[in-house]
PDB file of C-alpha atoms in Angstrom:
ATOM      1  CA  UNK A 536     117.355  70.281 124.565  1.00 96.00           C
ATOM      2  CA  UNK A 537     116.924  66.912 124.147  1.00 98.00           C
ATOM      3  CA  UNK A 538     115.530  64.756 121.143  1.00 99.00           C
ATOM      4  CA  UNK A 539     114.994  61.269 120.676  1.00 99.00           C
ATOM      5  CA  UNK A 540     116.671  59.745 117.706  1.00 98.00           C
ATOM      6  CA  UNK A 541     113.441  58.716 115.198  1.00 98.00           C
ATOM      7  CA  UNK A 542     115.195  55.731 114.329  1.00 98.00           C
ATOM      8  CA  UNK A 543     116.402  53.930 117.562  1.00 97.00           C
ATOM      9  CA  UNK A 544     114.396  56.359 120.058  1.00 97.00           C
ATOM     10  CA  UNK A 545     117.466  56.832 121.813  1.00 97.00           C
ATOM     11  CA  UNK A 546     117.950  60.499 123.523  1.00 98.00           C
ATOM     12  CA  UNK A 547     120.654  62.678 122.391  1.00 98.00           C
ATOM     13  CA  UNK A 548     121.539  66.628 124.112  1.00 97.00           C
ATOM     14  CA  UNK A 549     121.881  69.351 122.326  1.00 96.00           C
ATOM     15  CA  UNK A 550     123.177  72.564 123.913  1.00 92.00           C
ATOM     16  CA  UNK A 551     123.400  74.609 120.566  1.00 88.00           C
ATOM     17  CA  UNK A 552     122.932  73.737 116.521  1.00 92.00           C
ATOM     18  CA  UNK A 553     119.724  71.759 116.922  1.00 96.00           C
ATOM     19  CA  UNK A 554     118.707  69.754 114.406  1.00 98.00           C
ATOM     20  CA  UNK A 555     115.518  69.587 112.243  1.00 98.00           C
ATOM     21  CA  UNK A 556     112.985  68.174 114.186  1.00 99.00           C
ATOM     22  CA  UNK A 557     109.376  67.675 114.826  1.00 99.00           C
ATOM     23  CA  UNK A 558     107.451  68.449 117.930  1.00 99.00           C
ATOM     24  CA  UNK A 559     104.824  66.741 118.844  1.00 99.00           C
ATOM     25  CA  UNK A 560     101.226  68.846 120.455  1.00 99.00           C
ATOM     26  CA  UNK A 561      99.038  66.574 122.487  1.00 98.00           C
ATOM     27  CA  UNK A 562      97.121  65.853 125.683  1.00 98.00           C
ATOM     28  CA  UNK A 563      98.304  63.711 128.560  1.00 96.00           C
ATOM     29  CA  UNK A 564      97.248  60.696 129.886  1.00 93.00           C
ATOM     30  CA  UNK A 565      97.716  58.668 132.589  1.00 93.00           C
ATOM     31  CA  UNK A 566      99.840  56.211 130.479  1.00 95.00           C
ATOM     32  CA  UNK A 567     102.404  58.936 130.019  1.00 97.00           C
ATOM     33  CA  UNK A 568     106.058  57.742 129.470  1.00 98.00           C
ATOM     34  CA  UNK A 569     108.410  59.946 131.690  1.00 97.00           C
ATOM     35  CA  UNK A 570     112.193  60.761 130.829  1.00 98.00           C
ATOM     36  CA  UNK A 571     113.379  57.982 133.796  1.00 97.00           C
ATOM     37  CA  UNK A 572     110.521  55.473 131.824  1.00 97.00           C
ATOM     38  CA  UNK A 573     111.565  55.499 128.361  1.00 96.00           C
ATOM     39  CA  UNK A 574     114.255  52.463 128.277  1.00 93.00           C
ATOM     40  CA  UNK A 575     112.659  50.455 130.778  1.00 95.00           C
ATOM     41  CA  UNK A 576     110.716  47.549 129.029  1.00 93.00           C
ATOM     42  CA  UNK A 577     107.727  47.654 130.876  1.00 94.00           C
ATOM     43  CA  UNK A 578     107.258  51.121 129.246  1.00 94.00           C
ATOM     44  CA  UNK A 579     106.504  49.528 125.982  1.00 95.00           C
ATOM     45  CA  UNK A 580     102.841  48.535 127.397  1.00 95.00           C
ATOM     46  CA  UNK A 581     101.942  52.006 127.948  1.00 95.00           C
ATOM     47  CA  UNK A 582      99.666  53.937 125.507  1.00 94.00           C
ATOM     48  CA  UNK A 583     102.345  56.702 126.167  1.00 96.00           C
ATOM     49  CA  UNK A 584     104.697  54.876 124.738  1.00 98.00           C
ATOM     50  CA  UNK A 585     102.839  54.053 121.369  1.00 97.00           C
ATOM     51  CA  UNK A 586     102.203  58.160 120.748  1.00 98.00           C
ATOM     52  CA  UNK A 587     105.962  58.183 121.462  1.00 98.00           C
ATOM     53  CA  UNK A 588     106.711  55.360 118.418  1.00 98.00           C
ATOM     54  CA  UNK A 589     103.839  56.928 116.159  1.00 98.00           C
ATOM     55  CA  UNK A 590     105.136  60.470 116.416  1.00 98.00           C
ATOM     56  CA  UNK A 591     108.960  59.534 115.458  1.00 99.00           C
ATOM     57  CA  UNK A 592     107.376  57.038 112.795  1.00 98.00           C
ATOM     58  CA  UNK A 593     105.733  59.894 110.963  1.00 99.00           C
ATOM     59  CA  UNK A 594     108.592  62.228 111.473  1.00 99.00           C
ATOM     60  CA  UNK A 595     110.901  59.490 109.788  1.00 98.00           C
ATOM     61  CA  UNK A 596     108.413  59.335 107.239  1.00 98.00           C
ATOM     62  CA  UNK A 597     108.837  63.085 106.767  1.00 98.00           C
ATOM     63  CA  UNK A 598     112.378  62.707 106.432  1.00 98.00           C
ATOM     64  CA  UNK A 599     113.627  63.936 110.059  1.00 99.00           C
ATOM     65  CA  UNK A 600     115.855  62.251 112.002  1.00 99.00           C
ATOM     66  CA  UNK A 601     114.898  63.765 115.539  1.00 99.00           C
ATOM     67  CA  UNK A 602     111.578  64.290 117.209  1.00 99.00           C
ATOM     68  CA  UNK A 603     111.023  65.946 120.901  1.00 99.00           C
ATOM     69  CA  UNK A 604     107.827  64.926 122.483  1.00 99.00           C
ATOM     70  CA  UNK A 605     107.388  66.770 125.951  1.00 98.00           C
ATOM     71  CA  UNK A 606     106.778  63.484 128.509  1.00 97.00           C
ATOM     72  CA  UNK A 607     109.951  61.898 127.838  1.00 98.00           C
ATOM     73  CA  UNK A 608     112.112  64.489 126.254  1.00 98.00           C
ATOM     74  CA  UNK A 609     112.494  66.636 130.103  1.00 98.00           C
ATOM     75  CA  UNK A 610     113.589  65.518 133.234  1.00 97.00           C
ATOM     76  CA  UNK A 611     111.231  66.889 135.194  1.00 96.00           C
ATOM     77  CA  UNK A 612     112.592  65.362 138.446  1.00 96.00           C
ATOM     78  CA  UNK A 613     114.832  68.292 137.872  1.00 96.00           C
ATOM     79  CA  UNK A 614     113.805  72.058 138.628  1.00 96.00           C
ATOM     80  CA  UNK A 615     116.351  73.437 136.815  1.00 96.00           C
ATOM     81  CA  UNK A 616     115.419  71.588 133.816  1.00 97.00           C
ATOM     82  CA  UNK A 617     112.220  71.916 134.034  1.00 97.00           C
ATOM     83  CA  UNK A 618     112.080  75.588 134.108  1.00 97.00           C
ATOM     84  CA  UNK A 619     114.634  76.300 131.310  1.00 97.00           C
ATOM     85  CA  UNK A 620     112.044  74.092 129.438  1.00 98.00           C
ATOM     86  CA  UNK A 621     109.137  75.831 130.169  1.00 98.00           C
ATOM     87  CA  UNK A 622     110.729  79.357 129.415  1.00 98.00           C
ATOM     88  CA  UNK A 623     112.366  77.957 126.220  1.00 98.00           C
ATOM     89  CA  UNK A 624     109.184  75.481 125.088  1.00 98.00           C
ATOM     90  CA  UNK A 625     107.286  78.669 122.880  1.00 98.00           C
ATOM     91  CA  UNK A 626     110.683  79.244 121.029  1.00 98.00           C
ATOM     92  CA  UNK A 627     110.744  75.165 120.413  1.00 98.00           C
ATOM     93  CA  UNK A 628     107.710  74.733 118.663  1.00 99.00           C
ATOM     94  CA  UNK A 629     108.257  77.884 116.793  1.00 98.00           C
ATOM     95  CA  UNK A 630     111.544  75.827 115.636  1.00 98.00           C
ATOM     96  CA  UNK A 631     110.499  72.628 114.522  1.00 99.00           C
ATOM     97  CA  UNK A 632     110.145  71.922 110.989  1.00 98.00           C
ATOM     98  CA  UNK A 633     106.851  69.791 111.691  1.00 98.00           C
ATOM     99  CA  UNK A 634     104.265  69.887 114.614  1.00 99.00           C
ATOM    100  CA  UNK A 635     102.003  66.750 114.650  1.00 99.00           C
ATOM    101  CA  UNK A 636      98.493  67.819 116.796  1.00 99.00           C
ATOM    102  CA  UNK A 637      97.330  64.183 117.708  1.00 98.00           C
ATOM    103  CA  UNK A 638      93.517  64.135 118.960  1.00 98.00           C
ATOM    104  CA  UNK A 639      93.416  61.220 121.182  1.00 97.00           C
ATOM    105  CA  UNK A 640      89.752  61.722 121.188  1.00 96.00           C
ATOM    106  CA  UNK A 641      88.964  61.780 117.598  1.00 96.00           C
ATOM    107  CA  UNK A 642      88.175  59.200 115.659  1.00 91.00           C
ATOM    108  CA  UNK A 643      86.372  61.109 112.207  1.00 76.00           C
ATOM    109  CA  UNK A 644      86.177  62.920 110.514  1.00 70.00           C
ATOM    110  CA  UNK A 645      82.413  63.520 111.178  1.00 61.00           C
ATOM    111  CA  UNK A 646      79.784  64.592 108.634  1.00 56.00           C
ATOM    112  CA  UNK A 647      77.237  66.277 110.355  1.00 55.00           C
ATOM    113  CA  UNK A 648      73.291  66.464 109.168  1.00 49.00           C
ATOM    114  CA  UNK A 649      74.009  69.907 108.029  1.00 45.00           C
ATOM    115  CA  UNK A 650      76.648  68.448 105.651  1.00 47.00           C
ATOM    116  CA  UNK A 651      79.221  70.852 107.477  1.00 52.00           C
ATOM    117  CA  UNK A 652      82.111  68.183 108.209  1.00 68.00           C
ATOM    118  CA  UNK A 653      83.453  68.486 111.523  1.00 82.00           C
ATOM    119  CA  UNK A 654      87.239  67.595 111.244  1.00 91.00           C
ATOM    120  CA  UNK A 655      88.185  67.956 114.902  1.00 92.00           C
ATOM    121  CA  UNK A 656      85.502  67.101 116.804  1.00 93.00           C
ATOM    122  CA  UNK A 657      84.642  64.128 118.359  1.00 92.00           C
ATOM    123  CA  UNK A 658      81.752  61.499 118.039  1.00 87.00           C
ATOM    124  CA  UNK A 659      79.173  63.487 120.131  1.00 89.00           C
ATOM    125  CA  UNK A 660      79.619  66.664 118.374  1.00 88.00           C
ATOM    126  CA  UNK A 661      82.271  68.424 120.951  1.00 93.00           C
ATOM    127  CA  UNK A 662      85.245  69.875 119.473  1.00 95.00           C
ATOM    128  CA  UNK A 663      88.372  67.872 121.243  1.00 96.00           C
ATOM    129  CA  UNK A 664      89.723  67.906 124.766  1.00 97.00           C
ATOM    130  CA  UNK A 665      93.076  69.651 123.098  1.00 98.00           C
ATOM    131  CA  UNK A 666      91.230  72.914 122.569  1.00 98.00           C
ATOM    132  CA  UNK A 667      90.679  73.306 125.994  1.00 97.00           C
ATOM    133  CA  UNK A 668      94.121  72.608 127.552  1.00 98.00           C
ATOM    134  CA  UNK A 669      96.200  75.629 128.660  1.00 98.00           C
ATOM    135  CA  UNK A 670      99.498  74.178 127.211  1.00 98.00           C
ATOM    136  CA  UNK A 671      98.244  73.595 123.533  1.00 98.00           C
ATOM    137  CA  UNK A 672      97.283  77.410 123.022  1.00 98.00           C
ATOM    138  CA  UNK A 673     101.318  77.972 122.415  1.00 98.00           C
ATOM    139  CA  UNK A 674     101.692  74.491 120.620  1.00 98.00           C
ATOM    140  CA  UNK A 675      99.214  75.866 118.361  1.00 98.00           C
ATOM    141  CA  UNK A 676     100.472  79.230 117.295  1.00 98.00           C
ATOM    142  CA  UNK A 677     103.883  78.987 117.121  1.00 98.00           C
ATOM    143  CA  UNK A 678     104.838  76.523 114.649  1.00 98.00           C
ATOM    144  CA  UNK A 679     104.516  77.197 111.049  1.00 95.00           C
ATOM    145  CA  UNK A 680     103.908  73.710 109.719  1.00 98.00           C
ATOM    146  CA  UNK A 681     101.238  72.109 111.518  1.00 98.00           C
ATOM    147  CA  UNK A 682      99.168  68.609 110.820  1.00 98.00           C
ATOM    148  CA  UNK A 683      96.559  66.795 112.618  1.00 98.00           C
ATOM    149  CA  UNK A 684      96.530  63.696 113.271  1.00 97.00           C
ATOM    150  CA  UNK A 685      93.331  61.603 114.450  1.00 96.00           C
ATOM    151  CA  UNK A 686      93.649  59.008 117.546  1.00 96.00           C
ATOM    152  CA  UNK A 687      94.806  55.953 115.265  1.00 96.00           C
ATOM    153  CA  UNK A 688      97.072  58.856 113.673  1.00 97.00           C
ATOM    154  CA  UNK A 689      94.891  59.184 110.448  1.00 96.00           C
ATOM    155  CA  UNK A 690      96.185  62.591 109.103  1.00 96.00           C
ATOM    156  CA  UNK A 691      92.944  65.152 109.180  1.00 96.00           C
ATOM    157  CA  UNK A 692      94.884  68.366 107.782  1.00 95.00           C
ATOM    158  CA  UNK A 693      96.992  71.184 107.928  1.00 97.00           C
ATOM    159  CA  UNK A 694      96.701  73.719 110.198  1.00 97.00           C
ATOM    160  CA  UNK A 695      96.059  75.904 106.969  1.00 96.00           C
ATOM    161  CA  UNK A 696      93.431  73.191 105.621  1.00 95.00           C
ATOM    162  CA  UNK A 697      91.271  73.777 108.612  1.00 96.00           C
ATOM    163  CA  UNK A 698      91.692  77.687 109.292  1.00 96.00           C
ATOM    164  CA  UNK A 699      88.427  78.137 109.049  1.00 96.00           C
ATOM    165  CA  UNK A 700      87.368  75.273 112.027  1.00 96.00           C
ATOM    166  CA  UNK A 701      89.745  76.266 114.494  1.00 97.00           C
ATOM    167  CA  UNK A 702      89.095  79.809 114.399  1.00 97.00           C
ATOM    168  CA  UNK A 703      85.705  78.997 114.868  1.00 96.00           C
ATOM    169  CA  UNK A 704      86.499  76.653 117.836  1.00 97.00           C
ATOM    170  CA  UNK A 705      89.295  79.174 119.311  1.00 96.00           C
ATOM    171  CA  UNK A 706      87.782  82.340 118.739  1.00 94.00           C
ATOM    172  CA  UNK A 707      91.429  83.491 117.294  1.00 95.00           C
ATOM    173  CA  UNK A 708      91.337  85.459 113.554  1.00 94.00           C
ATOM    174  CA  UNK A 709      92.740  82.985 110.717  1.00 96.00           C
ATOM    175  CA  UNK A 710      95.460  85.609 110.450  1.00 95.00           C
ATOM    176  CA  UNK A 711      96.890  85.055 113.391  1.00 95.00           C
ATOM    177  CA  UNK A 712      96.290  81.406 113.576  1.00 96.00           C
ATOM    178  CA  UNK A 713      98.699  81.535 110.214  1.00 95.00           C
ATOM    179  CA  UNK A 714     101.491  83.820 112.109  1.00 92.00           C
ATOM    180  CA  UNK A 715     101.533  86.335 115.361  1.00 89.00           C
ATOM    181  CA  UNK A 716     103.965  88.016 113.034  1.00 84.00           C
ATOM    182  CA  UNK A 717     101.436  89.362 110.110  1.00 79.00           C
ATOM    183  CA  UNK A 718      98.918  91.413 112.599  1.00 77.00           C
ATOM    184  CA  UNK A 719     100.042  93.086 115.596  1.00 78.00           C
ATOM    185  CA  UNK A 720      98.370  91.759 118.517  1.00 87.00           C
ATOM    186  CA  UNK A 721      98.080  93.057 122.090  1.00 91.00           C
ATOM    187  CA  UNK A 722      98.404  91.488 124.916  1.00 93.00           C
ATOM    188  CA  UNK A 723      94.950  91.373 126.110  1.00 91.00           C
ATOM    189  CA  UNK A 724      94.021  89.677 123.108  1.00 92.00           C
ATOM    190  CA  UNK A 725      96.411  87.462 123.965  1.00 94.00           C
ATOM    191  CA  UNK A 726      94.939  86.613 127.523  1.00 94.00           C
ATOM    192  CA  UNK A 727      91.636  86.654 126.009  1.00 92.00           C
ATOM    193  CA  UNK A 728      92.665  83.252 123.980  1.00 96.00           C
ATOM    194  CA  UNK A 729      93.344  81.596 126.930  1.00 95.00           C
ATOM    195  CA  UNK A 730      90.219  82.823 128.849  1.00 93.00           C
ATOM    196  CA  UNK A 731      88.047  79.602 128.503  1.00 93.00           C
ATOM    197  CA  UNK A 732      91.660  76.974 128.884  1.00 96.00           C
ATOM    198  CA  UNK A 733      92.327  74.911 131.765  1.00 97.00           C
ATOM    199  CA  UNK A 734      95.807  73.599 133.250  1.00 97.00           C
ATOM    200  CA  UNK A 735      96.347  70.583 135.484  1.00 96.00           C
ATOM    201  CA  UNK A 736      98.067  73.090 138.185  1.00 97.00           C
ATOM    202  CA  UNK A 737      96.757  76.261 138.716  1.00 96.00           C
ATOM    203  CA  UNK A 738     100.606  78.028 138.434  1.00 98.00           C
ATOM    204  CA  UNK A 739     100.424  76.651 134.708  1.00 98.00           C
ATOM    205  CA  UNK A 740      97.393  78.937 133.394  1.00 97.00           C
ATOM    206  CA  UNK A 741     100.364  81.335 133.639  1.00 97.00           C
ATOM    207  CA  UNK A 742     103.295  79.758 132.892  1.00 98.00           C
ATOM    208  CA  UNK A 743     102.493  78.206 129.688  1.00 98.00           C
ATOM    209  CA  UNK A 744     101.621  82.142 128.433  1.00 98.00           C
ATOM    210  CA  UNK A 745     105.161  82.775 129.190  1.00 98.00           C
ATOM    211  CA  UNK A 746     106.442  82.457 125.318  1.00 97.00           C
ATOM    212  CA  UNK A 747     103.275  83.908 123.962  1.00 97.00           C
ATOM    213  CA  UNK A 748     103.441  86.942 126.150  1.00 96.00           C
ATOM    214  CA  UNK A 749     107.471  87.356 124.835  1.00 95.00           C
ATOM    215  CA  UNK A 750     108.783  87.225 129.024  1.00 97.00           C
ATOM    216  CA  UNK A 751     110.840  84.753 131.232  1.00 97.00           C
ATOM    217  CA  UNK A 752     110.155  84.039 134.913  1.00 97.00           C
ATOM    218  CA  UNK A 753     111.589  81.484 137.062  1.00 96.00           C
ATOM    219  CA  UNK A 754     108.677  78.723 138.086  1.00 97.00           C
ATOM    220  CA  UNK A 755     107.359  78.396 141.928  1.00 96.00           C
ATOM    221  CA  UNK A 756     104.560  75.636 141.833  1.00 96.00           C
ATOM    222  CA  UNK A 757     102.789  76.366 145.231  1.00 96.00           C
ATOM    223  CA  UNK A 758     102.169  79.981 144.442  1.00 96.00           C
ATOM    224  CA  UNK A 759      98.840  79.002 143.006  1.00 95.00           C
ATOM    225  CA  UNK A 760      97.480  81.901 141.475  1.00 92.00           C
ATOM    226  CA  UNK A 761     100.232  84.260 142.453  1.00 95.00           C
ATOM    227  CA  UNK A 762     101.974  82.969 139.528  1.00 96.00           C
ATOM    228  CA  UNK A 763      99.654  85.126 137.176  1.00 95.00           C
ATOM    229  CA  UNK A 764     100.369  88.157 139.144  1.00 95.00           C
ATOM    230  CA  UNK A 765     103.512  87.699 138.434  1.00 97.00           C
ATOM    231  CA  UNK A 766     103.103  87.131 134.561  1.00 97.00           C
ATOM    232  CA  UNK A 767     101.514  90.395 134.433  1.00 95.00           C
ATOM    233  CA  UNK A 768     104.056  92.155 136.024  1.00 96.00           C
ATOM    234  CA  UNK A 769     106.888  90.868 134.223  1.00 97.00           C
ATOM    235  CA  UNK A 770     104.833  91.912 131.058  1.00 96.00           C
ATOM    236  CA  UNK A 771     104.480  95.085 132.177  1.00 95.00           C
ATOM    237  CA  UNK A 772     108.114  95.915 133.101  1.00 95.00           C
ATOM    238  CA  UNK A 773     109.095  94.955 129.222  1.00 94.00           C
ATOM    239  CA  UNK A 774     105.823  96.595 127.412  1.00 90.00           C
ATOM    240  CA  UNK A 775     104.238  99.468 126.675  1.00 89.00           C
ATOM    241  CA  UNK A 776     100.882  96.969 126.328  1.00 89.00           C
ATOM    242  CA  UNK A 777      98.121  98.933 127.893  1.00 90.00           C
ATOM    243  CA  UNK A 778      95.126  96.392 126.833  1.00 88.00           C
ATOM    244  CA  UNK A 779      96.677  94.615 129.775  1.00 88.00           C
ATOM    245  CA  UNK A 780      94.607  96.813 131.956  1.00 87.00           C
ATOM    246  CA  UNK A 781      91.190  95.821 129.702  1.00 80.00           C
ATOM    247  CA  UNK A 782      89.676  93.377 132.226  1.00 80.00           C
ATOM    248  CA  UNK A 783      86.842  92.330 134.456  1.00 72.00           C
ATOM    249  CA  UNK A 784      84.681  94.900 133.314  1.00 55.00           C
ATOM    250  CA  UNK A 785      81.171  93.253 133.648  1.00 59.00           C
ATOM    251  CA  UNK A 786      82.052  91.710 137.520  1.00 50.00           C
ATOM    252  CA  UNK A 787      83.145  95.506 138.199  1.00 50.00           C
ATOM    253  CA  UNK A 788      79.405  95.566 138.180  1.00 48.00           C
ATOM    254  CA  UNK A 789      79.126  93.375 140.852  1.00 53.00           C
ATOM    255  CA  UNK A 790      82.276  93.461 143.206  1.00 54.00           C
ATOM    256  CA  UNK A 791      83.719  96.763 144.694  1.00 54.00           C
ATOM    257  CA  UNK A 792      86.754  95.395 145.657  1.00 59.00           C
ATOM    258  CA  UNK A 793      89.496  94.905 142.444  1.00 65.00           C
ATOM    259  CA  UNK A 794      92.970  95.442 142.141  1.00 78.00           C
ATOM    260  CA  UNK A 795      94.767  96.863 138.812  1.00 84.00           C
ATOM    261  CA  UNK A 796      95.803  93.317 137.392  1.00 86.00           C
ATOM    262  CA  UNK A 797      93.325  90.290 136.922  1.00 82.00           C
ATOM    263  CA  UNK A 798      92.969  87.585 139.156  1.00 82.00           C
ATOM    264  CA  UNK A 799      93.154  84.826 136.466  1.00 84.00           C
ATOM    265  CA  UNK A 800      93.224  84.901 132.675  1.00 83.00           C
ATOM    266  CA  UNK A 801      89.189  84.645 132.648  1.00 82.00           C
ATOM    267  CA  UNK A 802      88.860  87.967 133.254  1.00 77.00           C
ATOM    268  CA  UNK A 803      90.315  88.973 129.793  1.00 74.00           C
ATOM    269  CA  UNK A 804      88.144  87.011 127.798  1.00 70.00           C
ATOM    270  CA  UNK A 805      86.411  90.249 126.579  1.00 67.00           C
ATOM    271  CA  UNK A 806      89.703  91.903 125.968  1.00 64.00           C
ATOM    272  CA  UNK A 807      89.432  89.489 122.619  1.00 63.00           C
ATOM    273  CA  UNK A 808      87.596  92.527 120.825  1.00 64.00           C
ATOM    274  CA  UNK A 809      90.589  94.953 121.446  1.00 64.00           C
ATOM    275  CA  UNK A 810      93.236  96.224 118.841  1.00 62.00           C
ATOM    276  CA  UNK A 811      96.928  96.517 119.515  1.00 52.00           C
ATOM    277  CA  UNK A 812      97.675  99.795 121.290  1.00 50.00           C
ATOM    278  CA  UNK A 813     100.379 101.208 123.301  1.00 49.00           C
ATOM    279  CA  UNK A 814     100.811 103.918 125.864  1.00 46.00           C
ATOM    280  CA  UNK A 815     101.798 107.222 124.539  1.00 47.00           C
ATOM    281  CA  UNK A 816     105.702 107.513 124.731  1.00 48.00           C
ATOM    282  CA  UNK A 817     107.443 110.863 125.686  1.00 42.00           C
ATOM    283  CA  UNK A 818     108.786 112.780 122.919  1.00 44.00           C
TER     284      UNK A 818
END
């Protein structure tokens, strides 16, 4: 794992004894500042690059030396890497002592005509682009101490401050939004939260529900929606999870022609009402 020193952004490895550090939750750009980028002056113009400085300034300011942001912290060049990342990246954010959620496209608070103030949503009334990214879900739920930050990184609140919002926004109980530890939840709920998300590539929609889902899987981008196959399989070779089966029922209506595991994580979105349950074990 590697951080960048909040001081002198320099990167340091770590193979074992991390740190404290914070993590920072965001959505890309096209300004992005890769690993190969970060020392190379003309990096400094990119917006990327500020995110990078404002995210180690605040974790300075929070009394942490080290800060891992995902652009620039993995060499994604290499495969290896990259998928020791993604398998590893839920068990990250669950580490860090601070997770900063910067909303590029919020610039409120808003207070609304109904007096309801809208923390995270932006100028037209939409809750931000981050709720709908695949990859946040994770950066979401498993760190404990979470803050957002606005785009001129204004703090807005806690993650515990604004409970109450995001489950709104998410559709995902305040209980578990607080810890995945307190309630047990099944894995079709599980799916079901990342129902309505989108990823860049289409393997991602499965990969980043790697750590939520508790598996490992190596990464093959090209295998499109394969890739969620494959998620489902893996989770149902280490758990007893039947709510994994509690999909598609309303296009059953409509298609004769299904297998036993859902085509895409849409399909679970009504899997969100379910309670944990497991298959009957033999006595």
């Amino acid at each position: 794992m590697r951080l960048l020193n909040t001081r002198t952004l320099q990167l340091k490895e770590f193979v074992s004894d991390f740190p404290p550090y914070a993590i920072l939750s965001h959505t890309w750009s096209s300004e992005e500042v890769s690993f190969q980028e970060l020392h190379l002056l003309e990096a400094r113009y990119k917006r990327g690059y500020q995110k990078i400085q404002k995210c180690c300034e605040q974790a300075l300011a929070d009394n942490l030396e080290y800060a891992w942001v995902d652009a620039c912290c993995i060499d994604k060049s290499s495969s290896a890497e990259l998928s020791e990342a993604i398998n590893s990246m839920f068990q990250w954010y669950q580490n860090a002592e601070r997770c900063y959620i910067h909303l590029a496209d919020v610039e409120g608070p808003y207070r609304q005509e109904t007096e309801i103030t809208q923390l995270t949503y932006t100028l037209d009334g939409k809750a931000s682009r981050w709720y709908t990214r695949g990859w946040t879900l994770q950066e979401l739920l498993a760190p404990t101490n979470v803050v957002f930050y606005n785009q001129r990184w204004q703090r807005i609140g806690t993650k515990v401050q604004l409970l109450e919002e995001i489950s709104d926004i998410t559709k995902i109980d305040e209980i578990n939004l607080i810890s995945l530890n307190i309630k047990p939840t099944c894995i079709g709920q599980k799916l079901s939260w990342a129902a309505e998300r989108m990823t860049t590539r289409i393997e991602d929609m499965a990969y980043c529900l790697l750590g939520l889902c508790g598996v490992h899987m190596p990464l093959l981008y090209g295998e499109e929606k394969n890739s969620f196959r494959r998620l489902q399989e893996e989770i149902i070779r280490t758990s007893a999870d039947m709510s994994i089966f509690a999909w598609g029922i309303k296009q059953l209506m409509v298609r004769t022609k299904w297998g036993i595991l859902a085509p895409e994580p849409l399909q679970s979105r009504e899997a969100g009402r379910l309670d944990n349950f497991e298959r009957p074990r033999p006595i």
